[in-house]
mmCIF file of C-alpha atoms in Angstrom:
data_model
loop_
_atom_site.group_PDB
_atom_site.id
_atom_site.type_symbol
_atom_site.label_atom_id
_atom_site.label_comp_id
_atom_site.label_asym_id
_atom_site.label_seq_id
_atom_site.Cartn_x
_atom_site.Cartn_y
_atom_site.Cartn_z
ATOM 1 C CA UNK Z 6 1.461 12.523 9.443
ATOM 2 C CA UNK Z 7 -1.883 10.503 9.725
ATOM 3 C CA UNK Z 8 -2.913 7.905 7.328
ATOM 4 C CA UNK Z 9 -6.559 6.638 5.808
ATOM 5 C CA UNK Z 10 -6.893 3.622 5.010
ATOM 6 C CA UNK Z 11 -10.175 2.184 2.782
ATOM 7 C CA UNK Z 12 -11.408 -0.355 0.796
ATOM 8 C CA UNK Z 13 -10.166 -3.620 2.109
ATOM 9 C CA UNK Z 14 -12.991 -6.270 1.609
ATOM 10 C CA UNK Z 15 -13.783 -9.620 1.427
ATOM 11 C CA UNK Z 16 -13.683 -10.832 -2.589
ATOM 12 C CA UNK Z 17 -13.380 -14.638 -4.487
ATOM 13 C CA UNK Z 18 -10.034 -15.749 -6.543
ATOM 14 C CA UNK Z 19 -9.449 -13.954 -9.840
ATOM 15 C CA UNK Z 20 -11.250 -10.547 -8.040
ATOM 16 C CA UNK Z 21 -9.852 -7.262 -8.052
ATOM 17 C CA UNK Z 22 -10.470 -4.321 -4.849
ATOM 18 C CA UNK Z 23 -8.783 -0.753 -5.146
ATOM 19 C CA UNK Z 24 -7.839 0.172 -1.839
ATOM 20 C CA UNK Z 25 -7.686 4.187 -0.992
ATOM 21 C CA UNK Z 26 -4.943 6.096 1.428
ATOM 22 C CA UNK Z 27 -6.202 9.831 2.394
ATOM 23 C CA UNK Z 28 -1.988 11.165 3.795
ATOM 24 C CA UNK Z 29 -2.676 14.429 5.936
ATOM 25 C CA UNK Z 30 -0.326 16.541 8.106
ATOM 26 C CA UNK Z 31 2.718 18.108 7.383
ATOM 27 C CA UNK Z 32 3.544 16.020 4.241
ATOM 28 C CA UNK Z 33 6.976 16.881 2.745
ATOM 29 C CA UNK Z 34 7.230 18.154 -0.995
ATOM 30 C CA UNK Z 35 10.063 14.789 -1.563
ATOM 31 C CA UNK Z 36 8.038 11.554 0.096
ATOM 32 C CA UNK Z 37 7.640 7.922 -0.268
ATOM 33 C CA UNK Z 38 4.382 6.523 0.290
ATOM 34 C CA UNK Z 39 4.072 2.878 0.332
ATOM 35 C CA UNK Z 40 1.785 -0.647 1.098
ATOM 36 C CA UNK Z 41 2.284 -2.419 3.102
ATOM 37 C CA UNK Z 42 0.460 -6.889 4.484
ATOM 38 C CA UNK Z 43 0.730 -8.508 6.928
ATOM 39 C CA UNK Z 44 -0.597 -11.942 7.234
ATOM 40 C CA UNK Z 45 -1.841 -13.691 9.605
ATOM 41 C CA UNK Z 46 1.690 -15.244 10.890
ATOM 42 C CA UNK Z 47 3.914 -13.362 8.853
ATOM 43 C CA UNK Z 48 6.505 -10.609 8.983
ATOM 44 C CA UNK Z 49 5.109 -7.442 7.369
ATOM 45 C CA UNK Z 50 6.348 -7.116 3.821
ATOM 46 C CA UNK Z 51 6.171 -4.050 1.720
ATOM 47 C CA UNK Z 52 3.526 -4.835 -1.352
ATOM 48 C CA UNK Z 53 4.567 -1.871 -3.723
ATOM 49 C CA UNK Z 54 6.235 1.985 -3.186
ATOM 50 C CA UNK Z 55 5.751 5.348 -5.281
ATOM 51 C CA UNK Z 56 8.125 8.203 -4.567
ATOM 52 C CA UNK Z 57 6.629 11.493 -5.132
ATOM 53 C CA UNK Z 58 9.413 12.040 -8.233
ATOM 54 C CA UNK Z 59 7.757 9.066 -10.210
ATOM 55 C CA UNK Z 60 9.736 5.571 -9.213
ATOM 56 C CA UNK Z 61 7.586 2.647 -8.373
ATOM 57 C CA UNK Z 62 8.181 -0.964 -6.547
ATOM 58 C CA UNK Z 63 6.801 -3.678 -6.805
ATOM 59 C CA UNK Z 64 7.518 -6.964 -4.950
ATOM 60 C CA UNK Z 65 7.449 -10.053 -6.480
ATOM 61 C CA UNK Z 66 4.341 -11.779 -6.271
ATOM 62 C CA UNK Z 67 2.411 -8.753 -7.577
ATOM 63 C CA UNK Z 68 3.418 -7.879 -10.920
ATOM 64 C CA UNK Z 69 1.534 -7.745 -12.657
ATOM 65 C CA UNK Z 70 -1.296 -7.968 -10.686
ATOM 66 C CA UNK Z 71 -1.555 -4.435 -9.026
ATOM 67 C CA UNK Z 72 -0.860 -1.304 -9.654
ATOM 68 C CA UNK Z 73 0.585 1.394 -7.931
ATOM 69 C CA UNK Z 74 -0.114 5.279 -7.639
ATOM 70 C CA UNK Z 75 -1.213 8.312 -6.199
ATOM 71 C CA UNK Z 76 -2.393 11.879 -6.162
ATOM 72 C CA UNK Z 77 0.066 14.330 -5.354
ATOM 73 C CA UNK Z 78 -2.627 17.379 -5.485
ATOM 74 C CA UNK Z 79 -5.420 15.606 -3.519
ATOM 75 C CA UNK Z 80 -2.894 13.799 -1.425
ATOM 76 C CA UNK Z 81 -3.928 10.229 -2.048
ATOM 77 C CA UNK Z 82 -1.874 6.791 -2.902
ATOM 78 C CA UNK Z 83 -4.577 4.127 -4.081
ATOM 79 C CA UNK Z 84 -3.859 0.283 -4.846
ATOM 80 C CA UNK Z 85 -5.204 -1.494 -7.387
ATOM 81 C CA UNK Z 86 -5.548 -5.344 -6.995
ATOM 82 C CA UNK Z 87 -6.387 -7.898 -9.863
ATOM 83 C CA UNK Z 88 -5.685 -11.306 -10.905
ATOM 84 C CA UNK Z 89 -6.321 -11.700 -7.143
ATOM 85 C CA UNK Z 90 -5.139 -14.751 -4.944
ATOM 86 C CA UNK Z 91 -6.131 -16.257 -1.333
ATOM 87 C CA UNK Z 92 -2.356 -15.598 -0.651
ATOM 88 C CA UNK Z 93 -2.938 -12.242 -1.001
ATOM 89 C CA UNK Z 94 -5.206 -11.899 1.889
ATOM 90 C CA UNK Z 95 -3.332 -9.851 4.879
ATOM 91 C CA UNK Z 96 -4.125 -6.589 6.392
ATOM 92 C CA UNK Z 97 -2.863 -3.935 4.131
ATOM 93 C CA UNK Z 98 -1.296 -1.074 5.755
ATOM 94 C CA UNK Z 99 -0.604 2.751 4.097
ATOM 95 C CA UNK Z 100 2.676 4.262 4.904
ATOM 96 C CA UNK Z 101 4.854 6.989 4.576
ATOM 97 C CA UNK Z 102 8.201 8.638 4.919
ATOM 98 C CA UNK Z 103 9.410 11.689 4.064
ATOM 99 C CA UNK Z 104 12.770 13.090 1.905
ATOM 100 C CA UNK Z 105 14.860 9.487 1.516
ATOM 101 C CA UNK Z 106 14.195 8.919 4.671
ATOM 102 C CA UNK Z 107 14.004 4.499 3.959
ATOM 103 C CA UNK Z 108 11.843 2.961 6.318
ATOM 104 C CA UNK Z 109 7.944 4.433 7.343
ATOM 105 C CA UNK Z 110 7.456 7.318 9.294
ATOM 106 C CA UNK Z 111 3.917 6.526 9.423
ATOM 107 C CA UNK Z 112 1.454 3.649 9.631
ATOM 108 C CA UNK Z 113 -1.972 4.040 8.670
ATOM 109 C CA UNK Z 114 -4.596 1.597 11.542
ATOM 110 C CA UNK Z 115 -5.102 -1.093 7.978
ATOM 111 C CA UNK Z 116 -7.998 -2.711 5.827
ATOM 112 C CA UNK Z 117 -8.346 -5.844 5.742
ATOM 113 C CA UNK Z 118 -8.108 -8.108 2.343
ATOM 114 C CA UNK Z 119 -9.782 -11.273 2.227
ATOM 115 C CA UNK Z 120 -9.992 -13.892 -0.623
ATOM 116 C CA UNK Z 121 -11.301 -16.810 -0.554
ATOM 117 C CA UNK Z 122 -10.955 -19.764 -2.961
#
């Protein structure tokens, strides 16, 4: 599975960005697609995930501000980020795991999101 992210950039605090991830290859009908982020000097953390059946999960700090969605026909996953804060600054990675595998098997290359104060 190949994952290609787009949509990162520089935005002022309070602004919005939309990240996109295009998946290709041997995509299983049951899968989870997710967004992770890694800030300098910090561990990579789950931001949001969406199961092929539709269930969603969000990291507490982004609840109410970020929305994950997916298009199963186009094999795309999106992350709409509103009310961005400087602490959201990180490299954001798209991730995929097939079936009920509990952790990501494939990663995108990452896209930088920088929020200025």
